[in-house]
Coordinates of C-alpha atoms in Angstrom, one line a residue:
Chain A
M1 CA 4.1 47.3 -142.1
N2 CA 5.2 49.2 -139.1
K3 CA 7.8 50.9 -141.3
I4 CA 5.4 52.8 -143.5
I5 CA 4.3 55.5 -141.1
P6 CA 7.8 56.5 -140.0
V7 CA 9.1 56.5 -143.6
L8 CA 6.2 58.6 -144.8
T9 CA 6.7 61.0 -141.9
M10 CA 10.4 61.3 -142.7
L11 CA 9.6 61.9 -146.4
A12 CA 7.1 64.6 -145.4
V13 CA 9.7 66.2 -143.2
I14 CA 12.2 66.2 -146.1
V15 CA 9.7 67.8 -148.5
V16 CA 8.9 70.5 -145.9
L17 CA 12.7 71.2 -145.4
W18 CA 13.2 71.2 -149.1
Y19 CA 10.5 74.0 -149.5
A20 CA 12.0 76.0 -146.7
A21 CA 15.5 75.7 -148.3
A22 CA 14.1 76.6 -151.7
V23 CA 12.6 79.8 -150.3
K24 CA 15.8 80.7 -148.5
M25 CA 18.2 79.9 -151.3
N26 CA 16.2 81.6 -154.0
S27 CA 15.2 84.7 -152.0
Q28 CA 18.5 86.5 -152.8
W29 CA 17.6 86.5 -156.6
A30 CA 14.0 87.6 -155.9
M31 CA 15.2 90.5 -153.6
D32 CA 17.7 91.6 -156.2
Q33 CA 15.1 91.6 -158.9
A34 CA 12.7 93.6 -156.7
A35 CA 15.3 96.1 -155.7
R36 CA 16.1 96.6 -159.4
A37 CA 12.4 97.2 -160.2
E38 CA 12.3 99.4 -157.1
V39 CA 9.3 97.5 -155.5
E40 CA 8.9 96.2 -152.0
L41 CA 8.0 92.5 -151.8
T42 CA 5.7 91.3 -149.1
F43 CA 6.6 88.0 -147.5
G44 CA 3.8 86.2 -149.4
E45 CA 5.0 87.6 -152.8
L46 CA 8.6 86.7 -151.9
V47 CA 7.6 83.1 -151.2
K48 CA 5.5 82.9 -154.4
D49 CA 8.4 84.2 -156.5
T50 CA 11.0 81.9 -155.0
L51 CA 8.9 78.9 -155.8
S52 CA 8.3 79.7 -159.4
Q53 CA 11.6 81.0 -160.8
D54 CA 12.9 79.8 -164.2
R55 CA 16.4 79.1 -163.1
P56 CA 16.3 78.8 -159.3
K57 CA 19.3 77.8 -157.2
L58 CA 17.1 75.1 -155.7
P59 CA 13.9 74.2 -157.6
A60 CA 10.9 73.5 -155.5
P61 CA 9.6 69.9 -155.5
H62 CA 6.5 70.7 -157.5
Q63 CA 8.6 72.3 -160.2
V64 CA 10.7 69.2 -160.5
V65 CA 7.6 67.0 -160.6
A66 CA 6.1 69.2 -163.2
E67 CA 9.2 69.0 -165.3
L68 CA 9.3 65.2 -164.9
W69 CA 5.7 64.9 -165.9
E70 CA 6.2 67.1 -168.9
T71 CA 9.4 65.4 -170.1
T72 CA 8.1 61.8 -169.6
V73 CA 4.4 61.8 -170.3
E74 CA 3.7 64.8 -172.4
K75 CA 6.7 64.6 -174.8
K76 CA 6.8 62.0 -177.5
I77 CA 9.3 59.4 -176.5
T78 CA 11.2 59.9 -179.7
S79 CA 11.8 63.6 -178.9
K80 CA 15.3 64.8 -178.0
R81 CA 13.7 66.4 -174.9
S82 CA 12.0 63.3 -173.6
L83 CA 13.5 61.8 -170.5
V84 CA 12.2 58.4 -171.5
Y85 CA 14.4 58.7 -174.6
H86 CA 17.5 59.6 -172.6
G87 CA 16.7 57.1 -169.9
W88 CA 16.5 54.4 -172.6
I89 CA 19.9 55.3 -174.0
T90 CA 21.4 55.0 -170.5
L91 CA 19.4 51.9 -169.6
S92 CA 20.5 50.0 -172.8
A93 CA 24.2 50.7 -172.2
T94 CA 23.8 49.8 -168.5
M95 CA 22.1 46.5 -169.3
L96 CA 24.7 45.5 -172.0
G97 CA 27.5 46.4 -169.6
F98 CA 25.9 44.6 -166.7
G99 CA 25.4 41.5 -168.8
I100 CA 29.1 41.4 -170.0
G101 CA 30.4 42.2 -166.5
T102 CA 28.3 39.4 -164.9
V103 CA 29.2 36.7 -167.4
A104 CA 32.9 37.7 -167.3
G105 CA 32.8 37.9 -163.5
I106 CA 31.3 34.4 -163.1
A107 CA 33.8 33.0 -165.6
L108 CA 36.7 34.5 -163.7
A109 CA 35.3 33.3 -160.3
V110 CA 35.0 29.7 -161.7
G111 CA 38.7 29.9 -162.8
I112 CA 39.8 31.2 -159.4
V113 CA 38.0 28.5 -157.6
H114 CA 39.4 25.7 -159.7
N115 CA 43.0 27.0 -160.3
K116 CA 45.3 27.6 -157.3
A117 CA 47.7 29.9 -159.3
M118 CA 44.9 32.0 -160.4
D119 CA 43.4 32.3 -156.9
L120 CA 46.7 33.3 -155.4
G121 CA 47.7 35.6 -158.3
V122 CA 44.5 37.3 -159.4
M123 CA 42.5 37.6 -156.2
P124 CA 44.7 40.1 -154.3
W125 CA 44.7 42.3 -157.4
A126 CA 40.9 42.0 -157.8
I127 CA 40.4 43.1 -154.2
A128 CA 43.1 45.8 -154.4
S129 CA 41.5 47.2 -157.6
Q130 CA 38.3 47.9 -155.6
T131 CA 40.1 50.6 -153.6
I132 CA 41.1 52.4 -156.8
P133 CA 38.7 55.2 -158.0
I134 CA 38.1 53.5 -161.4
L135 CA 35.1 55.7 -162.1
A136 CA 37.5 58.7 -162.4
I137 CA 39.2 57.3 -165.5
A138 CA 35.9 56.7 -167.4
P139 CA 36.4 59.8 -169.6
M140 CA 39.8 58.6 -170.7
I141 CA 38.5 55.2 -171.7
I142 CA 35.7 56.9 -173.7
V143 CA 38.1 59.2 -175.5
V144 CA 40.7 56.4 -176.2
L145 CA 38.0 54.1 -177.6
N146 CA 36.7 57.0 -179.7
S147 CA 40.1 57.6 -181.2
M148 CA 40.2 53.9 -182.1
G149 CA 36.9 54.4 -183.9
I150 CA 34.6 52.8 -181.4
S151 CA 31.8 55.1 -180.2
G152 CA 28.2 55.1 -179.1
L153 CA 26.9 52.3 -176.9
I154 CA 30.0 50.1 -176.6
P155 CA 32.4 52.4 -174.6
K156 CA 29.8 53.2 -172.0
A157 CA 28.9 49.5 -171.7
I158 CA 32.6 48.7 -171.2
I159 CA 32.8 51.0 -168.2
A160 CA 29.5 49.7 -166.8
A161 CA 30.9 46.1 -167.3
Y162 CA 34.1 47.0 -165.6
L163 CA 32.3 48.4 -162.5
S164 CA 29.9 45.5 -162.3
F165 CA 32.6 42.9 -162.8
F166 CA 34.4 43.0 -159.4
P167 CA 31.4 42.7 -157.1
V168 CA 30.3 39.7 -159.1
V169 CA 33.8 38.1 -158.9
V170 CA 34.2 38.6 -155.2
G171 CA 30.6 37.5 -154.4
M172 CA 30.8 34.5 -156.7
V173 CA 34.1 33.2 -155.4
K174 CA 32.7 33.4 -151.9
G175 CA 29.6 31.6 -153.1
L176 CA 31.4 28.8 -155.0
R177 CA 33.4 28.1 -151.8
A178 CA 30.3 28.1 -149.6
P179 CA 29.8 24.3 -149.6
D180 CA 31.5 22.9 -146.5
A181 CA 33.8 20.0 -146.2
M182 CA 31.1 17.6 -145.3
Q183 CA 29.1 18.3 -148.5
L184 CA 32.2 18.1 -150.6
D185 CA 33.1 14.8 -149.0
L186 CA 29.6 13.5 -149.8
M187 CA 30.2 14.3 -153.4
K188 CA 33.5 12.4 -153.2
T189 CA 31.8 9.3 -151.8
Y190 CA 29.4 9.5 -154.7
N191 CA 32.5 9.4 -156.9
A192 CA 31.4 12.7 -158.6
S193 CA 33.7 14.2 -161.1
G194 CA 34.8 17.9 -160.8
G195 CA 32.2 18.9 -163.3
E196 CA 29.4 17.1 -161.5
T197 CA 30.5 18.7 -158.2
F198 CA 30.4 22.1 -159.8
W199 CA 27.0 21.8 -161.5
K200 CA 25.2 19.9 -158.7
L201 CA 26.8 21.4 -155.5
R202 CA 28.9 24.5 -156.0
L203 CA 26.8 26.4 -158.5
P204 CA 23.4 25.9 -156.7
S205 CA 24.9 26.9 -153.3
S206 CA 26.4 30.0 -154.8
M207 CA 23.1 31.5 -155.8
P208 CA 22.3 33.6 -152.7
Y209 CA 25.8 35.1 -152.9
L210 CA 25.4 35.8 -156.7
F211 CA 22.2 37.7 -156.2
A212 CA 23.5 39.8 -153.4
S213 CA 26.4 40.9 -155.6
L214 CA 24.2 41.4 -158.6
K215 CA 22.2 44.0 -156.7
V216 CA 25.4 45.9 -156.0
A217 CA 26.6 45.3 -159.6
V218 CA 23.5 46.7 -161.3
A219 CA 23.6 49.9 -159.3
A220 CA 27.3 50.2 -160.0
A221 CA 26.7 49.6 -163.7
L222 CA 24.2 52.5 -163.8
V223 CA 26.6 54.9 -162.0
G224 CA 29.3 53.9 -164.5
T225 CA 27.1 54.6 -167.5
I226 CA 26.0 57.9 -166.2
V227 CA 29.6 59.1 -165.5
A228 CA 30.7 57.7 -168.8
E229 CA 28.2 60.0 -170.5
L230 CA 29.7 63.1 -168.9
P231 CA 32.7 63.7 -171.1
S232 CA 32.2 66.2 -173.9
G233 CA 30.6 64.8 -177.0
A234 CA 27.9 62.8 -175.3
V235 CA 24.6 64.4 -176.3
R236 CA 22.3 61.6 -175.3
G237 CA 21.6 59.8 -172.0
L238 CA 20.9 60.9 -168.5
G239 CA 24.5 61.9 -167.8
A240 CA 24.4 64.2 -170.9
R241 CA 21.3 65.8 -169.5
L242 CA 23.1 66.4 -166.2
L243 CA 26.0 68.0 -168.0
S244 CA 24.1 70.2 -170.4
G245 CA 21.9 71.3 -167.5
S246 CA 25.0 72.3 -165.6
Y247 CA 26.4 74.2 -168.6
Y248 CA 23.3 76.2 -169.2
G249 CA 22.2 76.7 -165.6
Q250 CA 19.0 74.7 -166.1
T251 CA 18.7 73.5 -162.5
I252 CA 15.2 72.1 -163.0
Q253 CA 16.6 69.9 -165.8
I254 CA 19.4 68.7 -163.6
W255 CA 17.1 67.7 -160.8
S256 CA 14.6 65.9 -163.0
A257 CA 17.5 64.0 -164.7
L258 CA 18.7 63.1 -161.2
F259 CA 15.3 61.9 -160.1
A260 CA 15.0 59.8 -163.3
A261 CA 18.4 58.2 -162.6
A262 CA 17.3 57.5 -159.0
A263 CA 14.0 55.9 -160.2
L264 CA 16.0 53.8 -162.7
A265 CA 18.4 52.6 -160.1
A266 CA 15.6 51.8 -157.7
A267 CA 13.7 49.9 -160.4
L268 CA 16.8 47.9 -161.4
V269 CA 17.6 46.9 -157.8
I270 CA 14.0 46.0 -157.2
I271 CA 13.9 43.8 -160.3
V272 CA 17.0 41.9 -159.3
G273 CA 15.5 41.5 -155.8
I274 CA 12.3 40.0 -157.3
L275 CA 14.3 37.6 -159.5
E276 CA 16.3 36.6 -156.4
K277 CA 13.1 35.9 -154.4
V278 CA 11.6 33.8 -157.3
V279 CA 14.8 31.8 -158.0
L280 CA 15.6 31.1 -154.4
K281 CA 12.1 30.1 -153.7
R282 CA 12.1 27.6 -156.7
M283 CA 15.4 26.2 -155.4
G284 CA 14.0 25.9 -151.9
M285 CA 16.5 28.3 -150.4
A286 CA 14.1 31.1 -149.5
K287 CA 14.5 32.4 -146.0
Chain B
M1 CA 57.4 39.7 -187.9
T2 CA 54.0 40.3 -186.2
F3 CA 53.6 36.5 -185.9
L4 CA 57.0 36.1 -184.3
Y5 CA 56.2 38.9 -181.8
T6 CA 52.9 37.4 -180.9
L7 CA 54.7 34.1 -180.3
L8 CA 57.2 35.9 -178.1
V9 CA 54.6 37.6 -176.0
L10 CA 52.7 34.3 -175.6
A11 CA 55.9 32.5 -174.6
V12 CA 56.7 35.0 -171.9
W13 CA 53.1 34.8 -170.6
L14 CA 53.1 31.0 -170.6
G15 CA 56.6 30.8 -169.1
L16 CA 55.8 33.1 -166.2
W17 CA 52.4 31.4 -165.7
W18 CA 54.1 28.0 -165.4
L19 CA 56.6 29.5 -162.9
N20 CA 53.6 30.9 -161.0
T21 CA 51.9 27.5 -160.8
R22 CA 55.2 26.1 -159.4
F23 CA 55.3 28.8 -156.8
A24 CA 51.6 28.3 -155.9
A25 CA 52.1 24.6 -155.2
R26 CA 54.4 25.3 -152.3
R27 CA 53.2 27.1 -149.2
K28 CA 56.6 28.8 -148.5
T29 CA 56.7 30.6 -151.9
Q30 CA 53.0 31.5 -152.2
W31 CA 53.6 35.2 -151.4
V32 CA 55.5 35.4 -154.7
V33 CA 52.5 34.6 -156.8
P34 CA 50.6 37.9 -156.7
V35 CA 53.8 39.9 -157.1
L36 CA 54.9 37.8 -160.1
F37 CA 51.4 38.2 -161.6
G38 CA 51.6 42.0 -161.3
I39 CA 55.1 42.0 -162.9
T40 CA 53.9 39.7 -165.7
L41 CA 51.0 42.1 -166.5
I42 CA 53.3 45.1 -166.7
L43 CA 56.0 43.2 -168.7
I44 CA 53.4 42.0 -171.2
W45 CA 52.0 45.6 -171.4
E46 CA 55.4 47.0 -172.1
M47 CA 56.2 44.3 -174.7
V48 CA 52.9 44.7 -176.6
V49 CA 53.4 48.5 -176.7
R50 CA 57.0 48.3 -177.9
L51 CA 56.9 45.3 -180.3
F52 CA 53.6 46.2 -182.0
G53 CA 54.3 49.9 -182.0
V54 CA 51.1 50.9 -180.3
S55 CA 50.5 54.7 -180.6
P56 CA 51.1 56.5 -177.3
V57 CA 47.8 58.2 -177.9
I58 CA 46.0 54.9 -177.4
L59 CA 48.2 53.2 -174.7
P60 CA 51.5 54.6 -173.4
A61 CA 54.1 52.1 -172.2
P62 CA 54.6 51.7 -168.4
T63 CA 58.2 53.0 -168.7
S64 CA 57.0 56.2 -170.4
I65 CA 54.4 56.7 -167.7
G66 CA 57.1 56.2 -165.1
A67 CA 59.2 58.8 -166.8
K68 CA 56.3 61.2 -166.9
I69 CA 55.7 60.8 -163.2
V70 CA 59.4 61.5 -162.4
T71 CA 59.4 64.7 -164.6
S72 CA 56.1 66.1 -163.4
V73 CA 56.3 65.7 -159.6
P74 CA 55.4 69.3 -158.8
T75 CA 52.2 69.2 -161.0
L76 CA 51.2 65.9 -159.5
W77 CA 51.8 67.1 -156.0
E78 CA 49.7 70.3 -156.6
D79 CA 46.9 68.2 -158.0
F80 CA 47.2 65.8 -155.1
V81 CA 46.9 68.6 -152.5
Q82 CA 44.0 70.2 -154.3
T83 CA 41.9 67.0 -154.9
I84 CA 42.9 64.6 -152.2
V85 CA 43.9 66.7 -149.2
K86 CA 41.5 69.6 -149.6
G87 CA 38.6 67.9 -151.4
A88 CA 38.4 64.3 -150.5
L89 CA 40.0 64.2 -147.0
S90 CA 38.1 67.2 -145.6
G91 CA 34.9 65.9 -147.0
Y92 CA 35.6 62.4 -145.7
L93 CA 36.1 63.6 -142.2
M94 CA 33.1 65.9 -142.2
G95 CA 30.8 63.3 -143.8
C96 CA 31.8 60.3 -141.7
G97 CA 31.7 62.4 -138.5
A98 CA 28.3 63.7 -139.3
A99 CA 27.0 60.3 -140.2
F100 CA 28.4 58.8 -136.9
V101 CA 26.9 61.6 -134.8
T102 CA 23.5 61.2 -136.6
A103 CA 23.5 57.5 -136.0
V104 CA 24.2 57.9 -132.2
L105 CA 21.6 60.7 -132.0
I106 CA 18.8 58.7 -133.7
D107 CA 19.8 55.6 -131.6
R108 CA 17.3 56.5 -128.8
S109 CA 14.3 56.9 -131.2
P110 CA 13.1 53.7 -132.8
F111 CA 10.7 55.9 -134.8
L112 CA 13.4 57.9 -136.4
Q113 CA 15.4 54.7 -137.1
R114 CA 12.6 53.0 -138.8
G115 CA 12.0 56.1 -140.8
L116 CA 15.5 57.0 -141.8
L117 CA 17.0 53.5 -142.3
P118 CA 15.0 52.5 -145.4
I119 CA 15.6 56.0 -146.9
G120 CA 19.3 55.7 -146.1
N121 CA 19.5 52.2 -147.7
F122 CA 17.7 53.5 -150.7
V123 CA 19.9 56.6 -151.1
A124 CA 23.1 54.5 -150.7
A125 CA 22.2 52.6 -153.9
L126 CA 21.5 55.8 -156.0
P127 CA 23.9 57.4 -158.4
I128 CA 24.8 60.1 -156.0
V129 CA 27.7 61.5 -158.1
G130 CA 24.9 63.0 -160.1
I131 CA 24.5 65.8 -157.5
A132 CA 28.0 67.0 -158.4
P133 CA 26.8 69.6 -160.9
I134 CA 24.3 71.0 -158.4
L135 CA 26.8 71.3 -155.6
V136 CA 29.4 72.8 -157.9
M137 CA 26.8 75.5 -158.7
W138 CA 26.1 76.1 -155.1
F139 CA 29.6 76.1 -153.6
G140 CA 31.7 77.4 -156.5
F141 CA 34.5 75.8 -158.4
D142 CA 37.1 75.5 -155.6
W143 CA 37.6 72.6 -153.2
Q144 CA 34.6 73.4 -151.1
S145 CA 32.1 72.0 -153.7
K146 CA 34.2 68.8 -154.0
A147 CA 34.2 68.4 -150.2
A148 CA 30.4 68.8 -150.3
V149 CA 30.0 66.1 -152.9
V150 CA 32.2 63.8 -150.8
V151 CA 30.2 64.6 -147.6
V152 CA 26.9 63.5 -149.3
M153 CA 28.5 60.4 -150.9
V154 CA 30.1 59.0 -147.7
F155 CA 27.2 60.0 -145.4
F156 CA 24.7 57.2 -146.1
P157 CA 27.0 54.1 -146.2
V158 CA 28.5 55.2 -142.8
L159 CA 25.1 56.0 -141.3
V160 CA 23.5 52.7 -142.3
N161 CA 26.5 50.7 -141.1
T162 CA 26.8 52.5 -137.8
V163 CA 23.1 52.0 -137.0
A164 CA 23.4 48.3 -137.9
G165 CA 26.5 48.2 -135.6
L166 CA 24.7 49.8 -132.7
A167 CA 22.1 47.0 -132.9
A168 CA 24.7 44.3 -133.0
T169 CA 24.9 43.5 -129.2
D170 CA 22.8 40.6 -128.1
T171 CA 20.2 40.6 -125.3
M172 CA 22.5 38.7 -123.0
Q173 CA 25.1 41.4 -123.1
R174 CA 22.6 44.2 -122.6
D175 CA 21.0 42.3 -119.7
L176 CA 24.4 42.0 -118.1
M177 CA 24.9 45.8 -118.3
R178 CA 21.4 46.2 -116.8
T179 CA 22.3 44.0 -113.8
Y180 CA 25.3 46.3 -113.3
S181 CA 22.7 49.1 -113.3
A182 CA 24.6 50.8 -116.0
S183 CA 23.0 54.0 -117.4
Y184 CA 22.1 54.5 -121.1
G185 CA 25.3 56.5 -121.6
Q186 CA 27.5 53.8 -119.9
T187 CA 26.0 51.0 -121.9
L188 CA 26.5 53.0 -125.1
L189 CA 30.2 53.9 -124.3
K190 CA 31.3 50.6 -122.8
L191 CA 29.3 48.0 -124.6
R192 CA 27.5 49.1 -127.7
L193 CA 30.0 51.5 -129.4
P194 CA 32.9 49.1 -129.1
A195 CA 30.6 46.3 -130.4
A196 CA 29.6 48.6 -133.3
M197 CA 33.2 49.2 -134.4
P198 CA 33.5 46.4 -136.9
F199 CA 30.4 47.7 -138.7
V200 CA 31.5 51.3 -138.5
F201 CA 34.9 50.4 -140.0
N202 CA 33.2 48.5 -142.8
G203 CA 31.3 51.7 -143.7
L204 CA 34.5 53.8 -143.3
K205 CA 36.4 51.5 -145.7
I206 CA 33.6 51.7 -148.3
A207 CA 33.7 55.4 -147.9
T208 CA 37.4 55.8 -148.7
T209 CA 36.9 54.8 -152.4
L210 CA 33.7 56.8 -152.6
A211 CA 35.5 59.9 -151.3
L212 CA 38.2 59.8 -154.0
I213 CA 35.6 59.1 -156.7
G214 CA 33.4 62.0 -155.6
A215 CA 36.3 64.5 -155.4
I216 CA 37.7 63.5 -158.8
V217 CA 34.4 63.3 -160.7
A218 CA 33.1 66.6 -159.2
E219 CA 36.0 68.3 -160.9
F220 CA 34.7 67.4 -164.3
F221 CA 31.9 69.9 -163.7
G222 CA 34.2 72.8 -163.1
S223 CA 37.3 73.4 -161.1
P224 CA 40.2 75.9 -160.7
I225 CA 43.1 75.1 -163.0
K226 CA 44.5 72.4 -160.8
G227 CA 43.3 69.1 -159.4
M228 CA 43.4 65.5 -160.6
G229 CA 40.0 65.5 -162.2
F230 CA 40.8 68.7 -164.0
R231 CA 44.1 67.4 -165.2
I232 CA 42.6 64.1 -166.4
S233 CA 39.9 65.8 -168.4
T234 CA 42.2 68.5 -170.0
E235 CA 45.0 66.1 -170.8
V236 CA 42.5 63.7 -172.4
G237 CA 41.5 66.5 -174.6
R238 CA 45.1 67.2 -175.6
L239 CA 45.8 63.4 -176.0
G240 CA 48.5 63.6 -173.3
L241 CA 47.7 60.1 -172.2
D242 CA 51.0 59.5 -170.3
M243 CA 50.0 62.4 -168.0
V244 CA 46.5 60.8 -167.6
W245 CA 48.0 57.5 -166.6
A246 CA 50.4 59.3 -164.2
E247 CA 47.4 60.8 -162.5
I248 CA 45.7 57.4 -162.4
A249 CA 48.8 55.8 -160.9
V250 CA 48.7 58.5 -158.1
A251 CA 45.0 58.0 -157.6
A252 CA 45.4 54.2 -157.4
I253 CA 48.3 54.4 -154.9
T254 CA 46.5 57.0 -152.8
G255 CA 43.3 54.9 -152.9
S256 CA 45.1 51.7 -151.7
A257 CA 47.1 53.6 -149.1
F258 CA 43.9 55.3 -147.7
Y259 CA 42.2 52.0 -147.6
G260 CA 45.2 50.4 -146.0
L261 CA 45.4 53.1 -143.4
V262 CA 41.8 52.7 -142.4
S263 CA 42.3 48.9 -142.2
L264 CA 45.3 49.5 -139.9
I265 CA 43.3 51.7 -137.6
E266 CA 40.6 49.0 -137.7
K267 CA 43.0 46.4 -136.6
G268 CA 44.0 48.5 -133.6
V269 CA 40.5 49.3 -132.6
T270 CA 38.8 45.9 -133.2
F271 CA 41.6 43.6 -132.2
W272 CA 39.1 41.5 -130.3
H273 CA 37.0 40.6 -133.3
P274 CA 37.3 37.1 -134.7
S275 CA 38.1 38.4 -138.2
Q276 CA 41.2 40.2 -136.9
R277 CA 42.5 37.2 -134.9
G278 CA 43.0 34.8 -137.8

């Protein structure tokens, strides 16, 4: 509870700074317009103008909020201008990719834990591939898949899957190795088979690690989907809104798409966090 | 014929895999395993492309990518300087420096920490690359806007890790400093900053990849006619996939080298930490 007041204070400071920056950055345009019309602007008029331009350099917070309200609540969700519609396009690709990536990641982790050659051969590459800017090649994957006749949801989901794959592999390998020698020895004294050890000891004890990496993975999947929507041709989704906003100088549209993406990311991470709490509590592992 | 080729590829795969399990069984030869795995992948890739006649528009063979790298060194170098040295590296230094200084400055105020940390944690999970179009609009098409994107992307992970690191000393150690009647500055310099280093380097290592991603992705929103992101997006449009893969190879090697360099510095600075003494 003692966090709420400092956080709110910081947020208030940010909003104030934002308004100040908006006035400063947009004043050039306002002055030019006034000079052209040969009128003198008082300070009050200047501020008023900078906060209500159509294509400001930096839109004021209330303009972004108004745009968000207009494009989420007032527009029909089937409309091409509704952020809910674009958000849904992005969300569905993210969730598909996240699902594929998680399942594949867990499968590879199980293989790595049970096969020495795989552990020694694949693991260094899996870790090294984390240092490669994979996100930068997303457009290529999209175009190649397009030329093979695959378009729409699947290419975006593949990139999202790829990005969410590695955090899950690394976290899950750590988790499946979490039981210590004592616990493994106990299973041996019970004469447990490899499968039984896996289902009754390794898998349950990997859950905290799995959820920690799922939080990273779901955020990465969303970033992957948004970047995948950037290359030309994408007309739907939050990434496409960012791109078309930047083409036509619609700064308010960019900012509202950005906030929608942020809200989506936050919601996804929070949902995984709630699932984590519920599952760990049921398993008696809650802190 | 296709059937035979498939069999051949499978045979190579299984043969090398069997060899790898033999190498993995003995401690002395274990270092061979990842190398052999990498070679296997490239070999299979080359075989699949050649035997099945995969169009170079879909997937060029490793040898043709290598040939492209050799013949276009000047272009690759120009792109490298534009994107990595000017965009990513300058942004990385500015962003990490600013985050470190901010963390030390807010260290004395628990109020600021409690306020900024949750916000920092939240922002670190957001799709920050999305601000790239805005920053390109503000700072123009050249490397300054790319550096700005990188600054914003690396700032929060480094800030959050540094603040966590500064809190990493335990009461006993701080009490010892107090019995020496050390001032705040002395405690900070001699105890808390060194103790924070493993955390700081964790943030710095995460930031290396983010810096490259930020610099390359920002170029998709507008750039002068050079740079890795620019080259990737235009060559994709012309279906010059071998050039795209050449750029990817450069990006991959740079990314790993950058990460390796930061890890080396970490090894030198945090030699005392258990994870470095294994």
